[in-house]
Coordinates of C-alpha atoms and ligand atoms in Angstrom, one line a residue:
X182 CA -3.9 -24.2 0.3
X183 CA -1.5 -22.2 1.8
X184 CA -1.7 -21.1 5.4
X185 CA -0.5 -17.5 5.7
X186 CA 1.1 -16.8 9.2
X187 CA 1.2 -12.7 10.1
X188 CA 3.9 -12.1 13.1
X189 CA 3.9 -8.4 14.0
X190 CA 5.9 -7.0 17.1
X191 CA 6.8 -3.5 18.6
X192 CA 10.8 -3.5 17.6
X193 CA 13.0 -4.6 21.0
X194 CA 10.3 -7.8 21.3
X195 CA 12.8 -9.9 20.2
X196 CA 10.6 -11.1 17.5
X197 CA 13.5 -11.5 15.2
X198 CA 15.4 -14.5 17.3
X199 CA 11.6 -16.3 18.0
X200 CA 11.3 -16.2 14.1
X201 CA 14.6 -17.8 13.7
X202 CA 14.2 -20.0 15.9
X203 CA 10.7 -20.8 14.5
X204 CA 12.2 -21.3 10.7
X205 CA 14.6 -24.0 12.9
X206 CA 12.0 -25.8 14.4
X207 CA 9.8 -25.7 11.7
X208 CA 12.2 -26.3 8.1
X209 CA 9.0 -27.0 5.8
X210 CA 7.6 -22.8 6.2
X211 CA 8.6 -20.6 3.7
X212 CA 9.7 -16.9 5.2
X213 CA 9.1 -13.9 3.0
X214 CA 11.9 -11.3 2.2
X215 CA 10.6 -8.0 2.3
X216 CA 11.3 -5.0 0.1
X217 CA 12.3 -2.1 1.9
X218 CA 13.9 1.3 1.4
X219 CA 15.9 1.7 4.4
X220 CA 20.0 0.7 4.4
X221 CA 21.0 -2.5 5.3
X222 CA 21.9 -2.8 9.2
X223 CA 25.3 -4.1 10.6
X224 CA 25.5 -8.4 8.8
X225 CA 22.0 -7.9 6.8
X226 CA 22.7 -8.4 3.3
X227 CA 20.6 -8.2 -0.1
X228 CA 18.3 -10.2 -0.6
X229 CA 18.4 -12.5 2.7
X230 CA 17.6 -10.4 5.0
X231 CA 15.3 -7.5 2.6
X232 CA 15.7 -6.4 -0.7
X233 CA 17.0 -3.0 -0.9
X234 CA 15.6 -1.0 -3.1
X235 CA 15.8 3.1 -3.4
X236 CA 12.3 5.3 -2.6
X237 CA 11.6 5.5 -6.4
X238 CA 11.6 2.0 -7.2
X239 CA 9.3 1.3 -4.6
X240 CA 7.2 3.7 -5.4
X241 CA 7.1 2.7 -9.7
X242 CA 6.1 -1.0 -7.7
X243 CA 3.3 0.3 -5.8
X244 CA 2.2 2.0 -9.1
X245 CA 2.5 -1.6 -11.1
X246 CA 0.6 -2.8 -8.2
X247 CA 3.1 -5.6 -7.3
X248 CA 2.7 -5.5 -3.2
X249 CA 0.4 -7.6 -1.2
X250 CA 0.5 -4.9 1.4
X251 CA 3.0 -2.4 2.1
X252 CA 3.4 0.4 4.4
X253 CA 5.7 3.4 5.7
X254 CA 7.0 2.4 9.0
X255 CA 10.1 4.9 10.8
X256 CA 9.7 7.0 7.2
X257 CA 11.0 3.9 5.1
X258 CA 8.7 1.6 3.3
X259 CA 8.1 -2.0 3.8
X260 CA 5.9 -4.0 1.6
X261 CA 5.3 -7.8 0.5
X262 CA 5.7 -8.7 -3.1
X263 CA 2.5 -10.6 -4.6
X264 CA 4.9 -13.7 -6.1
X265 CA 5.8 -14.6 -2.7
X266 CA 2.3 -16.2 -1.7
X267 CA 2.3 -17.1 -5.3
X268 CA 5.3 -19.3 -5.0
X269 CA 4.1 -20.4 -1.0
X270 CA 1.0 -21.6 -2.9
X271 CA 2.6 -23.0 -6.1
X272 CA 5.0 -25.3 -3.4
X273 CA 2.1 -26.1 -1.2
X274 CA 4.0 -24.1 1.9
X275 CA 3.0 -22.8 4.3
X276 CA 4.2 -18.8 4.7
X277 CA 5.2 -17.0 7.7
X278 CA 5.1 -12.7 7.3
X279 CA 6.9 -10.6 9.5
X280 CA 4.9 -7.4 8.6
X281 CA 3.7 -4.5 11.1
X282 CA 0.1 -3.8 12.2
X283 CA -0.5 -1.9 9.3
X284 CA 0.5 -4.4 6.5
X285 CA -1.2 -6.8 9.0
X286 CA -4.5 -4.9 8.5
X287 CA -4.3 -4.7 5.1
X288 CA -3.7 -8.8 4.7
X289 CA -6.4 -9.9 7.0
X290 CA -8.7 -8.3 4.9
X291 CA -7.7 -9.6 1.6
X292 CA -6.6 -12.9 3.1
X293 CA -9.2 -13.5 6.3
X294 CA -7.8 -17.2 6.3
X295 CA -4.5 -15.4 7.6
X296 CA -3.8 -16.5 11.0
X297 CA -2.1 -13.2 12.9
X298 CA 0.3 -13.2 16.0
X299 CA 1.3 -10.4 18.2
X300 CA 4.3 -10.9 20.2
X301 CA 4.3 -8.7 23.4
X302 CA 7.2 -7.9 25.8
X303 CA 6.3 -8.6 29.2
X304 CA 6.6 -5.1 30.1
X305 CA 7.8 -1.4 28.9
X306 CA 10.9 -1.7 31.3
X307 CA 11.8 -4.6 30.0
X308 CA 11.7 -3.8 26.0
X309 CA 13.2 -0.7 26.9
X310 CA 16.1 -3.1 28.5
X311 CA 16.5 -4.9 25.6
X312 CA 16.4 -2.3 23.3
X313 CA 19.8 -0.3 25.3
X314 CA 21.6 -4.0 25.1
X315 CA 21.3 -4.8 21.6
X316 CA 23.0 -0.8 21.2
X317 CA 21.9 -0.3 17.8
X318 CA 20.4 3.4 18.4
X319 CA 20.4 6.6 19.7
X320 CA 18.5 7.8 22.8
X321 CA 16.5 9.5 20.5
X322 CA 15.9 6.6 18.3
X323 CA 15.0 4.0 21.4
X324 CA 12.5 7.1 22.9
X325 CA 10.8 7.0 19.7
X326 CA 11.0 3.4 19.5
X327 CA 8.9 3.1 22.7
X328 CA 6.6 5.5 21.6
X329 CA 5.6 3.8 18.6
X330 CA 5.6 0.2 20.3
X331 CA 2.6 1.7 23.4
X332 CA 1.0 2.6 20.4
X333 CA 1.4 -0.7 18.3
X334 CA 0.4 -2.3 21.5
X335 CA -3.0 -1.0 21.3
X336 CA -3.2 -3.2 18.4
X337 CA -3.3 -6.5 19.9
X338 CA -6.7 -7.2 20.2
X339 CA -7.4 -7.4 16.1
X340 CA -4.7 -10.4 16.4
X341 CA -5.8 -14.5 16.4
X342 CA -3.1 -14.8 19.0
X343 CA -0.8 -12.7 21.6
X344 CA 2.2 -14.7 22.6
X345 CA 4.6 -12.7 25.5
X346 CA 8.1 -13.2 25.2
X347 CA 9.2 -14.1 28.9
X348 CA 11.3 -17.0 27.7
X349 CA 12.6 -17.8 24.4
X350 CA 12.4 -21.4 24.1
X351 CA 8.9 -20.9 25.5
X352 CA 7.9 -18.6 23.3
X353 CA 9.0 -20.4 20.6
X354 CA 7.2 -23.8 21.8
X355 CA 3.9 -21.6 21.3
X356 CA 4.4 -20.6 18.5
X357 CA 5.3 -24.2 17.0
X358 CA 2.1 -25.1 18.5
X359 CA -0.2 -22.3 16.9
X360 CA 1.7 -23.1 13.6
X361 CA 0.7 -27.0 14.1
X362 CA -3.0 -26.3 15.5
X363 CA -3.3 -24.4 12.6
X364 CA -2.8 -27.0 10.2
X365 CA -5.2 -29.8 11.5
X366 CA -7.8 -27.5 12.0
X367 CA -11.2 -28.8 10.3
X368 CA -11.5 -26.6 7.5
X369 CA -8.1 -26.6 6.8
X370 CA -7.8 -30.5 6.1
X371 CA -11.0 -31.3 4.0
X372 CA -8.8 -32.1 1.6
X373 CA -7.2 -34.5 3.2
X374 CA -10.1 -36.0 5.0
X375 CA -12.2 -36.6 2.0
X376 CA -10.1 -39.5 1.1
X377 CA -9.8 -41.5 4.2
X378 CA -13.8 -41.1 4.4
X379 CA -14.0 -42.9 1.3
X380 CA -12.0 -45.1 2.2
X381 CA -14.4 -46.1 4.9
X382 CA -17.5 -45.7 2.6
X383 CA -16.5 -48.0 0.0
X384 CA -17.4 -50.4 3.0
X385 CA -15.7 -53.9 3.4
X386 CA -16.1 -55.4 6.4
Ligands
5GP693 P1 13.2 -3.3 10.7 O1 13.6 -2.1 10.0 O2 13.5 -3.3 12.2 O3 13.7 -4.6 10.0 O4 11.6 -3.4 10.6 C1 10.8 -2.4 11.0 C2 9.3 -2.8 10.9 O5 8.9 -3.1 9.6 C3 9.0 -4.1 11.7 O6 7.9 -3.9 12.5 C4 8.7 -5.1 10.6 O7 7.8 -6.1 11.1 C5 8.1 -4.2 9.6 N1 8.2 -4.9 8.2 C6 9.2 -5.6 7.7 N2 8.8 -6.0 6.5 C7 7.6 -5.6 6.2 C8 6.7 -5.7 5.1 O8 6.9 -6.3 4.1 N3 5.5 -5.0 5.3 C9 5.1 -4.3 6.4 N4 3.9 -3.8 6.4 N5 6.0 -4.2 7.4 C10 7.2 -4.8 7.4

């Protein structure tokens, strides 16, 4: 089985780089490419980064029912096509989700086995910070953007895990760790252990 991994973050908590980083440290997960209807941003092309698709088409998909979960976030939609954990599962990967606290919501409760992550900025000033260096919005645009994220924050509680981003590399450590505590947990490895107790009942010695 398949764990699923949920990583949800206010925008500005540099949840992007930690994922990277995570896909380095970790080659054998398998990262889901979302469908969305907002434009590609500055190097982010088709199908890599999101697959681009207009309003209507998203909306005919929702109809077919082909999303896992999908929600409106900054008045474009975002949503997770069913084949992806269907592929995860058919490779025997593991699957890491970067969704928000809605599509997060909607997953744990048709997937309770998903583990969820929160990653929090150590503080307002400091997301605020990052979100003037990276100068990819407006005033406007970053005011809104910290509106939404004391908002999202509220969220954390429903999460498995909060990791804060003070440090990268530590960050990233943690969340390699979660990822790897995950997978020898009990109920994750019966399969795996019923052989080896076999092994031991079949007796010999
Ligand atoms: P951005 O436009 O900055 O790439 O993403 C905006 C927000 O949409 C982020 O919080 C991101 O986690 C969320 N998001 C990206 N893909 C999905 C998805 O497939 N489903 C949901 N629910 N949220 C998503």
């Amino acid at each position: 089985m398949s764990i699923v991994f949920i990583i949800s973050a206010p925008s500005g908590s540099g949840k992007s780089t930690l994922v990277g980083k995570l896909r380095e440290r970790l080659p054998g997960l398998m990262f889901s490419v979302s469908y969305t209807t907002r434009s590609p941003r500055g190097q982010e092309r088709q199908g890599e980064n999101y697959h681009y698709i207009s309003r209507a088409e998203f909306e005919e998909r929702i109809r077919r029912g082909e999303f896992l979960e999908y929600a409106e976030v900054f008045g474009n939609y975002y949503g997770t096509h069913r084949s992806v954990l269907e592929r995860a599962q058919a490779e025997g990967r593991d699957l890491v989700l970067d969704i928000d606290v809605q599509g997060a919501r909607q997953l744990k409760s048709k997937i309770p086995d998903a583990v969820s992550i929160f990653i929090l900025a150590p503080s307002r000033q400091i997301l605020e910070q990052r979100l003037r260096n990276r100068s990819e919005d407006s005033e406007e645009m970053i005011a809104r953007r910290l509106k939404e994220a004391a908002e999202e924050i509220q969220n954390w509680r429903a999460y498995d895990y909060v990791v804060v981003n003070r440090e990268v590399e530590s960050a990233v450590d943690t969340m390699a760790a979660i990822v790897k505590a995950e997978r020898v947990r009990r109920c994750r490895m019966e399969r795996e252990i019923q052989p080896i107790l076999e092994t031991f009942q079949q007796g010999g010695g």
